[in-house]
Short mmCIF file of N, CA and C in Angstrom, two decimals:
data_model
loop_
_atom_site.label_atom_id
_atom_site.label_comp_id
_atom_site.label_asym_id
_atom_site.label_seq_id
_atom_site.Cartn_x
_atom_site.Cartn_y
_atom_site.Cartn_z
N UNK B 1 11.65 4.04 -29.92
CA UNK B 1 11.49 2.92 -30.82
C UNK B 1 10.09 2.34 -30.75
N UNK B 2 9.34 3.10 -29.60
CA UNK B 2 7.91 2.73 -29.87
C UNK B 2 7.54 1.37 -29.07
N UNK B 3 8.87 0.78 -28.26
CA UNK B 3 8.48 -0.45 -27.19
C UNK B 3 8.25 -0.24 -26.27
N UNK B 4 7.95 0.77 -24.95
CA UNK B 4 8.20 1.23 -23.95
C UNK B 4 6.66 0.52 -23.91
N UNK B 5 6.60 -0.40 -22.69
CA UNK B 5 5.17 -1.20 -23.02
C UNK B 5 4.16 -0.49 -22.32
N UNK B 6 4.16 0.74 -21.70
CA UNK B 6 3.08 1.65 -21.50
C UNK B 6 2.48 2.34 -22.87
N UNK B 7 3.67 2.79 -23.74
CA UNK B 7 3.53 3.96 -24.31
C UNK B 7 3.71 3.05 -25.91
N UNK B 8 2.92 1.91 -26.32
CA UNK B 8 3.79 1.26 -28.03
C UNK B 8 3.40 1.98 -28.59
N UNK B 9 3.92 2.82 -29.67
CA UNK B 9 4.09 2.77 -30.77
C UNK B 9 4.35 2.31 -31.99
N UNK B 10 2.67 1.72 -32.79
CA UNK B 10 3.06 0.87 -33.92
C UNK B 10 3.77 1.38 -35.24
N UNK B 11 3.74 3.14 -35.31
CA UNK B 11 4.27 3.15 -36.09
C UNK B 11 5.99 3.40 -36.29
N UNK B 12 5.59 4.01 -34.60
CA UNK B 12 8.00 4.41 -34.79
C UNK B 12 8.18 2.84 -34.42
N UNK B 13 7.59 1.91 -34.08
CA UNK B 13 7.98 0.70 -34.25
C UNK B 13 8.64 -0.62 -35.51
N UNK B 14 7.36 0.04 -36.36
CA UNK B 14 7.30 -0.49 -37.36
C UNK B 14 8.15 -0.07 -38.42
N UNK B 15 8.47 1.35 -38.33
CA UNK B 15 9.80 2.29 -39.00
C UNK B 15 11.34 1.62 -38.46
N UNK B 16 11.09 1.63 -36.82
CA UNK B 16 12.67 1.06 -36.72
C UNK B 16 12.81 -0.36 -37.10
N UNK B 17 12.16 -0.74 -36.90
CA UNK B 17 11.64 -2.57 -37.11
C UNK B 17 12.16 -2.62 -38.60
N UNK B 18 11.90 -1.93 -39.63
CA UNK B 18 11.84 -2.24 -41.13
C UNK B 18 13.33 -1.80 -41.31
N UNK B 19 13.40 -0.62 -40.81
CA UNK B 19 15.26 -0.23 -41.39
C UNK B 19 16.19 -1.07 -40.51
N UNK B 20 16.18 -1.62 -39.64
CA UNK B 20 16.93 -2.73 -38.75
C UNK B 20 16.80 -3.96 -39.87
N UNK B 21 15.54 -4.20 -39.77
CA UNK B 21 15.34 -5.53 -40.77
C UNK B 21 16.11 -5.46 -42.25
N UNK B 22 15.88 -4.36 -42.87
CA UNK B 22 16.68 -4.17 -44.34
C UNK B 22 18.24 -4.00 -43.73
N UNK B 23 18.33 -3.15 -42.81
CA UNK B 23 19.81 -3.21 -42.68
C UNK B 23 20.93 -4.72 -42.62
N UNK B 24 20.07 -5.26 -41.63
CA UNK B 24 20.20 -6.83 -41.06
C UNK B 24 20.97 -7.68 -43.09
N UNK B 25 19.82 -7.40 -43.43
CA UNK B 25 19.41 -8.27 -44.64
C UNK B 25 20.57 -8.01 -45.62
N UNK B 26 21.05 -6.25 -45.48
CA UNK B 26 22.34 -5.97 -46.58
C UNK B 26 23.50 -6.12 -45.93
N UNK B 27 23.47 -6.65 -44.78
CA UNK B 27 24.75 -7.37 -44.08
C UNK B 27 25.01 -8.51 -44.74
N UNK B 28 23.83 -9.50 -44.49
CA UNK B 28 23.75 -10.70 -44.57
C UNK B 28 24.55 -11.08 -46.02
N UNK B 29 23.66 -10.31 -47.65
CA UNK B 29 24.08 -10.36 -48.90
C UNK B 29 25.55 -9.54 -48.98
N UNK B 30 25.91 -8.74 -48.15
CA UNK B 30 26.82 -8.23 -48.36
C UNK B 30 28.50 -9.82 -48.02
N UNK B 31 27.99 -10.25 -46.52
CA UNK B 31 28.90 -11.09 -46.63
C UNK B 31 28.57 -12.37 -47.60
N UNK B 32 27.43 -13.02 -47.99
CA UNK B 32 27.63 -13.69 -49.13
C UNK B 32 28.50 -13.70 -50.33
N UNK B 33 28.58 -11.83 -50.39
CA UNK B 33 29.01 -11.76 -51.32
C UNK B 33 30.81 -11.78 -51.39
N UNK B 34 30.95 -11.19 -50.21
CA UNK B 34 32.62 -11.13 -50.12
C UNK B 34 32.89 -12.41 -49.17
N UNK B 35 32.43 -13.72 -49.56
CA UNK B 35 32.61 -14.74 -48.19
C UNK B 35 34.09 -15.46 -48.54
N UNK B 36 34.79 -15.06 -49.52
CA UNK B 36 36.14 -15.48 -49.75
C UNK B 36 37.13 -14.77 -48.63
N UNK B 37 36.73 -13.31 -48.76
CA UNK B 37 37.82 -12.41 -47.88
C UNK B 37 37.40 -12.90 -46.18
N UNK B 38 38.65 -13.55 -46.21
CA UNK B 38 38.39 -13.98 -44.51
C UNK B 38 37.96 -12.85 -43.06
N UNK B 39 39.02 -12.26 -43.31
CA UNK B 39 38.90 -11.05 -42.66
C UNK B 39 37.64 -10.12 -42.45
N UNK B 40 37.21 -9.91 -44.08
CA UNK B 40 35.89 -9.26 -43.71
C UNK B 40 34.41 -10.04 -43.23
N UNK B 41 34.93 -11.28 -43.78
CA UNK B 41 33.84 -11.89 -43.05
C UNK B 41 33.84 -12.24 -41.53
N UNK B 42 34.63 -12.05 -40.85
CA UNK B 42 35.33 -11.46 -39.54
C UNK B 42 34.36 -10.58 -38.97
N UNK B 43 34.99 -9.47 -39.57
CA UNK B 43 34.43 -7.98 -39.69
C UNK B 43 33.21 -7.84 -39.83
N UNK B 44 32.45 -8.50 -40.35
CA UNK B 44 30.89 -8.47 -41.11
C UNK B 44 29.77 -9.41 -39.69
N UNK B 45 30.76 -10.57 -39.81
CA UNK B 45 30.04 -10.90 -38.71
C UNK B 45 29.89 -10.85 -37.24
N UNK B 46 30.82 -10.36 -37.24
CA UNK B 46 30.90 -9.26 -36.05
C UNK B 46 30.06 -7.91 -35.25
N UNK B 47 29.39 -7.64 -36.64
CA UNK B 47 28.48 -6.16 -36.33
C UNK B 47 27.17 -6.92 -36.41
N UNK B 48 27.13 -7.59 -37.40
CA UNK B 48 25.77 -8.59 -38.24
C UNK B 48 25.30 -9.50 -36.76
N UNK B 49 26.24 -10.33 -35.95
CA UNK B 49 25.72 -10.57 -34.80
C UNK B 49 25.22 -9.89 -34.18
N UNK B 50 25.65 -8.77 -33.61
CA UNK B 50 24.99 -7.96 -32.79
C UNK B 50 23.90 -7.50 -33.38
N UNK B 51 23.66 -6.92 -34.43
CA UNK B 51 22.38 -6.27 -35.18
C UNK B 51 20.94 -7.65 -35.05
N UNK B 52 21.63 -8.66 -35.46
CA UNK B 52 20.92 -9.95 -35.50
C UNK B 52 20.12 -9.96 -33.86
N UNK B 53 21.05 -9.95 -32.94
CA UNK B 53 20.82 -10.03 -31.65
C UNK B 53 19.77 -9.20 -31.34
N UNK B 54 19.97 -7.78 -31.82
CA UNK B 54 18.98 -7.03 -31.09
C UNK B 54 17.43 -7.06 -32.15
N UNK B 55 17.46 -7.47 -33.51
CA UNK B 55 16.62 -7.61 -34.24
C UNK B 55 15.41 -8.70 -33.04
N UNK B 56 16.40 -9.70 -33.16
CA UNK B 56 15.14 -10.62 -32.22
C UNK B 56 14.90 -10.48 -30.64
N UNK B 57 16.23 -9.21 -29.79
CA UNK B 57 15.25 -8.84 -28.52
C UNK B 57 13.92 -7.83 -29.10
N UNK B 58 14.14 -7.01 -29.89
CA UNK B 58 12.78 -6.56 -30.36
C UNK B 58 11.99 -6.56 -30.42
N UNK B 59 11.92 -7.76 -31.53
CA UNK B 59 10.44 -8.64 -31.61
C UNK B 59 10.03 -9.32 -30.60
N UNK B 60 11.29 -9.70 -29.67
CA UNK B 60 10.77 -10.22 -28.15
C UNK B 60 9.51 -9.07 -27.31
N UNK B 61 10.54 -8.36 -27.42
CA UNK B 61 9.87 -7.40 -26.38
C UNK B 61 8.74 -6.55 -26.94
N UNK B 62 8.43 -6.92 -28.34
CA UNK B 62 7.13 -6.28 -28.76
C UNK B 62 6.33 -7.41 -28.62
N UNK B 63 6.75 -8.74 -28.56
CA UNK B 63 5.64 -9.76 -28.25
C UNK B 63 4.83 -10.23 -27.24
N UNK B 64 5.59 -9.60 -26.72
CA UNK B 64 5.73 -9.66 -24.69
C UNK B 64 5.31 -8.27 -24.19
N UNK B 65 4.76 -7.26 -25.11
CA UNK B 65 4.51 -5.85 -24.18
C UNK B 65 3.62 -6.06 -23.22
N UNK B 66 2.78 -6.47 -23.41
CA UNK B 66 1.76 -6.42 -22.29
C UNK B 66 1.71 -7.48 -21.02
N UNK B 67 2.75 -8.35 -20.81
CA UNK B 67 3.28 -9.31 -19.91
C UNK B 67 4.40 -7.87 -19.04
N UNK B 68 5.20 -7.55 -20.03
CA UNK B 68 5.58 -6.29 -19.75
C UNK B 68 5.63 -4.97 -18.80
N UNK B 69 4.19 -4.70 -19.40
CA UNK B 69 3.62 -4.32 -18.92
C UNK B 69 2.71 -3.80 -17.26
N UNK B 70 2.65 -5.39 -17.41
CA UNK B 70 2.36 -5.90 -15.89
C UNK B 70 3.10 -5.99 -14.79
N UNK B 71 4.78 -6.44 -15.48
CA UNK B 71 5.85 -6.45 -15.11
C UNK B 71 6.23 -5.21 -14.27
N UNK B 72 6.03 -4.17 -15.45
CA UNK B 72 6.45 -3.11 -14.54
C UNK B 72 5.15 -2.04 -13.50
N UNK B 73 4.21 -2.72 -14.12
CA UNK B 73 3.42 -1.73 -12.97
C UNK B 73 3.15 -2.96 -11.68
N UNK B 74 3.64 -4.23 -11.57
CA UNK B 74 3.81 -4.30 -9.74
C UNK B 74 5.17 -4.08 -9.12
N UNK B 75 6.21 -3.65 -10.21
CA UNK B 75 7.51 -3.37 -9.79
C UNK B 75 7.10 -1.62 -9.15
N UNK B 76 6.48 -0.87 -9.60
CA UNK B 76 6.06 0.15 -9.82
C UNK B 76 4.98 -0.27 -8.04
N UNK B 77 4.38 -0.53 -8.23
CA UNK B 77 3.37 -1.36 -6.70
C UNK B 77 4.36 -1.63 -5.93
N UNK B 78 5.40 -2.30 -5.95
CA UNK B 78 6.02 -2.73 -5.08
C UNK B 78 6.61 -1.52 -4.23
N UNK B 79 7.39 -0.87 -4.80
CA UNK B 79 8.28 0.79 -4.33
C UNK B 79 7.42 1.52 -3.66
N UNK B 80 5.88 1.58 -3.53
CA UNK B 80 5.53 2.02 -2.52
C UNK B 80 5.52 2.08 -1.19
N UNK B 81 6.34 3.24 -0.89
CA UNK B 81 6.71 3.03 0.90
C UNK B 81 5.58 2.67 1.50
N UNK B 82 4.55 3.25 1.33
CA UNK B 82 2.96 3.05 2.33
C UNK B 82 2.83 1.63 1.97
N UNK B 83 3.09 0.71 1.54
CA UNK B 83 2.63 -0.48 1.27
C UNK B 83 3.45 -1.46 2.89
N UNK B 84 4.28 -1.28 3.01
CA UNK B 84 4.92 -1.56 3.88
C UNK B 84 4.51 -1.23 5.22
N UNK B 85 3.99 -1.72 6.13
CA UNK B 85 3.04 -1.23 7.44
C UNK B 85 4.06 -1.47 8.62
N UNK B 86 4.51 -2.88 8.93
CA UNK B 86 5.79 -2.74 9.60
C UNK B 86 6.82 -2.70 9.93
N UNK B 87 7.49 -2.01 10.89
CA UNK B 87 8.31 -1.30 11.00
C UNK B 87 9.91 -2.37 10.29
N UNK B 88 10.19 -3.43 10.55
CA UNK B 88 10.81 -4.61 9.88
C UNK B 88 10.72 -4.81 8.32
N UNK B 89 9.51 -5.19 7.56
CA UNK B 89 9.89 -4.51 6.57
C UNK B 89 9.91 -3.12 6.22
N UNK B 90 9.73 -2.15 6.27
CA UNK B 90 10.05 -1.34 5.69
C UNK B 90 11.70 -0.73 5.74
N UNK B 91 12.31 -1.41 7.12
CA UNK B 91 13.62 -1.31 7.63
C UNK B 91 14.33 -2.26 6.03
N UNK B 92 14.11 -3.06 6.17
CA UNK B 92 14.28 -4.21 4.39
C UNK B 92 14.24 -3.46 3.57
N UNK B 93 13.15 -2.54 2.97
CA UNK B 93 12.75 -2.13 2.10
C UNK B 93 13.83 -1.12 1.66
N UNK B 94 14.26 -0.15 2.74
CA UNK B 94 15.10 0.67 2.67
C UNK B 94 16.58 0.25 2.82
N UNK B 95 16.78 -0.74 3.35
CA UNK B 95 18.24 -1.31 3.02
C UNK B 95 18.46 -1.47 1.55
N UNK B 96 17.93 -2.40 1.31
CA UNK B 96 17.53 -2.95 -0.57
C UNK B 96 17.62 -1.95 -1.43
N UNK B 97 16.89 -0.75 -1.00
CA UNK B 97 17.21 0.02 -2.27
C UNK B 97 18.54 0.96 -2.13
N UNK B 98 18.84 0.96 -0.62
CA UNK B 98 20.79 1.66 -0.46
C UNK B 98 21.39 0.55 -0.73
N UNK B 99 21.34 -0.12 -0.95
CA UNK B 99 21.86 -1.70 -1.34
C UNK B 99 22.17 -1.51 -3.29
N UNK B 100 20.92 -1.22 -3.55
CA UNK B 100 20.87 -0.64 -5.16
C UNK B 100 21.67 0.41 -5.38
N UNK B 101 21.49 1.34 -4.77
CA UNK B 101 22.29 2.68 -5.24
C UNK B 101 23.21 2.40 -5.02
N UNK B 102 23.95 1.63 -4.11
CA UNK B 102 25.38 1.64 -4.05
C UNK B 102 25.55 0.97 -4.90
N UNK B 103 25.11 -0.38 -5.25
CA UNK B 103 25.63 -1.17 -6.50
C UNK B 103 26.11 -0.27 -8.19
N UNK B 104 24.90 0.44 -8.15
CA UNK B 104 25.26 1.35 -9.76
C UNK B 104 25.68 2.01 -9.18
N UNK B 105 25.88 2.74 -7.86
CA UNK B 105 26.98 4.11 -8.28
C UNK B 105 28.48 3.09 -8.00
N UNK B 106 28.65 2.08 -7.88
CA UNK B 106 30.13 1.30 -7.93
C UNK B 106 30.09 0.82 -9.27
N UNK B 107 29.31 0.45 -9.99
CA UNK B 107 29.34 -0.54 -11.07
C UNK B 107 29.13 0.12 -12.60
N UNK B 108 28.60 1.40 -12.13
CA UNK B 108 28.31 2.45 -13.50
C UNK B 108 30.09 3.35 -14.02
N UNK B 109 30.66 3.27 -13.06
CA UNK B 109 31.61 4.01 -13.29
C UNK B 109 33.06 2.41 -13.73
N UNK B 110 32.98 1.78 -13.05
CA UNK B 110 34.15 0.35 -13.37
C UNK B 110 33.67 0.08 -14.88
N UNK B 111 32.45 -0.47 -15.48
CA UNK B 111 32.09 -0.18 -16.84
C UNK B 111 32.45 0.82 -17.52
N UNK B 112 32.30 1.40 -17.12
CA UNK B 112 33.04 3.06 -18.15
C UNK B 112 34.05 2.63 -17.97
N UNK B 113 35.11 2.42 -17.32
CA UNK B 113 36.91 2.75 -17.24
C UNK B 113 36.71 1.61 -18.12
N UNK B 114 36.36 0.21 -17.93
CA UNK B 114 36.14 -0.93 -18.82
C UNK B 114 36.49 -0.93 -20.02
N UNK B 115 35.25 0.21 -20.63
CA UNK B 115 35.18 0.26 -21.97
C UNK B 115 35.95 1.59 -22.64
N UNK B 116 36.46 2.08 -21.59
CA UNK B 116 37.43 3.45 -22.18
C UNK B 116 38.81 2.47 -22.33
N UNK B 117 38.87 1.80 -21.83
CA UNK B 117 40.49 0.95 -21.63
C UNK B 117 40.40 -0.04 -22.49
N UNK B 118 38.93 -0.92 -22.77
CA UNK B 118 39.12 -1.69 -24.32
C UNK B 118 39.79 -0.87 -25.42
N UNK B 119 39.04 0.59 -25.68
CA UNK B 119 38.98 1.27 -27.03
C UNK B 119 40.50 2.23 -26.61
N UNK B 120 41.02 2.32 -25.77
CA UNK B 120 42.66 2.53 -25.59
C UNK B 120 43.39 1.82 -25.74
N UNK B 121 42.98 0.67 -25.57
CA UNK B 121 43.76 -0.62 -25.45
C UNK B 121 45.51 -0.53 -26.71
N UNK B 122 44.36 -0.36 -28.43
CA UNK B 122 45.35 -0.12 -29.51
C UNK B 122 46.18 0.95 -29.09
N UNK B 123 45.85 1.84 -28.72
CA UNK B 123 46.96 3.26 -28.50
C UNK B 123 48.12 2.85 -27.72
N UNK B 124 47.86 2.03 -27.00
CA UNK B 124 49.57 1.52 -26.00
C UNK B 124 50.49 0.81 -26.70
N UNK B 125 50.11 0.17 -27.83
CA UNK B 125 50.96 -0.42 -28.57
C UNK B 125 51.60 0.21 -29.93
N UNK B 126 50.53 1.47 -29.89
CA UNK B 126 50.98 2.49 -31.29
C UNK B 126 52.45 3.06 -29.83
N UNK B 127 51.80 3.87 -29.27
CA UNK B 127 53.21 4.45 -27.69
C UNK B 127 53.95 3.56 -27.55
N UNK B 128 53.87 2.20 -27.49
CA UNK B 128 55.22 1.10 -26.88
C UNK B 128 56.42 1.75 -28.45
N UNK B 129 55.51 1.50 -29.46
CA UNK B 129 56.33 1.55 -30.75
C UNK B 129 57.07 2.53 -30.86
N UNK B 130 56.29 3.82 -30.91
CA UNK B 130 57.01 5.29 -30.74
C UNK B 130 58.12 5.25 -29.50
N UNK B 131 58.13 5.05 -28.61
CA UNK B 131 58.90 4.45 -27.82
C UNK B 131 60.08 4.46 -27.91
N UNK B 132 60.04 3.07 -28.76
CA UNK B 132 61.02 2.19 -28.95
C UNK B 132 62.03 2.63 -30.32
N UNK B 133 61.54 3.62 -31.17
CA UNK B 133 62.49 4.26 -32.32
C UNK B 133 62.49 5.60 -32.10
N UNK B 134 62.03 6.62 -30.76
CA UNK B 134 62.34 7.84 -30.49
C UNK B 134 61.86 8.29 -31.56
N UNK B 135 60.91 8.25 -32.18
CA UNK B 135 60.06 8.99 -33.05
C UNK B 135 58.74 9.19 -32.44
N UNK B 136 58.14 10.15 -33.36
CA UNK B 136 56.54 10.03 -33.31
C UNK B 136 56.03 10.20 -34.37
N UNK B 137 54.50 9.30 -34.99
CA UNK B 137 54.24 9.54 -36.35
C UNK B 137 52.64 9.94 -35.92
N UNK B 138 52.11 11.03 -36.82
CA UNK B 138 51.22 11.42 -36.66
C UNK B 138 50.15 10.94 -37.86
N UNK B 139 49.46 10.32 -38.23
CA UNK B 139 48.79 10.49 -39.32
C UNK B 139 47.08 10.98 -39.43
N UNK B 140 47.64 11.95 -40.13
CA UNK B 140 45.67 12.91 -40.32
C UNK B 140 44.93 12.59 -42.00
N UNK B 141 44.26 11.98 -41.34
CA UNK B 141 43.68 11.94 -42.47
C UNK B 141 42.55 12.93 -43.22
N UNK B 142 42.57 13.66 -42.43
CA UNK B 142 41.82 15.30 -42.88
C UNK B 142 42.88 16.14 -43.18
N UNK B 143 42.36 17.33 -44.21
CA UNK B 143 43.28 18.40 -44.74
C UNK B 143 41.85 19.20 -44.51
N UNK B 144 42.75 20.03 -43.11
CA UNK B 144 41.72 21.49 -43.11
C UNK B 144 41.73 22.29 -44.40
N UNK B 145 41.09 22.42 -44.77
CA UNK B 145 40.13 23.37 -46.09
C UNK B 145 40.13 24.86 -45.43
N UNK B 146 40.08 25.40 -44.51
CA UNK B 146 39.46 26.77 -44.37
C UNK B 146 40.44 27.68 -43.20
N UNK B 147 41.73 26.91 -43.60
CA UNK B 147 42.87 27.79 -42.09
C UNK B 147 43.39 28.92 -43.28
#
């Protein structure tokens, strides 16, 4: 996307920047236009927030590259083992970052089950139903063309 504040790119910037921005914009007229139907304006503003949201971390973080920047090259300074002379910190140094790895390798995988079990969530209540009338209903909304 051209923010990576080593590496900007004004123009894949300025490409994602513009189709985000028009996209943003035919949300916006789109729910004007249907602002009677409750539901979709539900629906509308629902995605339109989030799009909205990341429209202005964007421009944040293209405003801010070179604060950024800086940001990450003493984070980048810091991780140097040789910087560390005695034996106490560097004992710190290396706790902290097994301290890190354990955190994401516990916290990368509970997020996933998280969000696999939101987007399952509907399917237990389609199964409670089937269930409960010893049926099962399948519905496809594709017709293979080529069997």
């Amino acid at each position: 996307m051209g923010l990576w504040p080593p590496k900007t790119n004004d123009r894949l910037f300025i490409f994602f920047f513009g189709y985000l921005t028009i996209h943003c914009c035919l949300e916006y007229a789109e729910l004007i236009e249907y602002i009677d139907n409750l539901e979709y304006v539900v629906t509308n503003l629902t995605e339109n927030t989030i799009l909205t949201m990341i429209l202005v971390k964007i421009s944040a973080y293209r405003l801010n590259a070179k604060r950024l920047h800086q940001v990450l090259e003493d984070v980048k300074d810091d991780y140097d083992e040789d910087k560390y002379k005695e034996p106490d910190e560097r004992l710190s140094f290396l706790q902290y970052n097994v301290l890190a790895k354990r955190f994401i390798k516990i916290s990368v995988p509970i997020m996933f089950l998280a969000a696999l079990m939101f987007y399952l969530k509907p399917l237990t209540g389609q199964m409670r139903a089937s269930k409960s009338r010893k049926e099962i209903h399948v519905w496809n909304r594709y017709v293979p063309t080529y069997i």
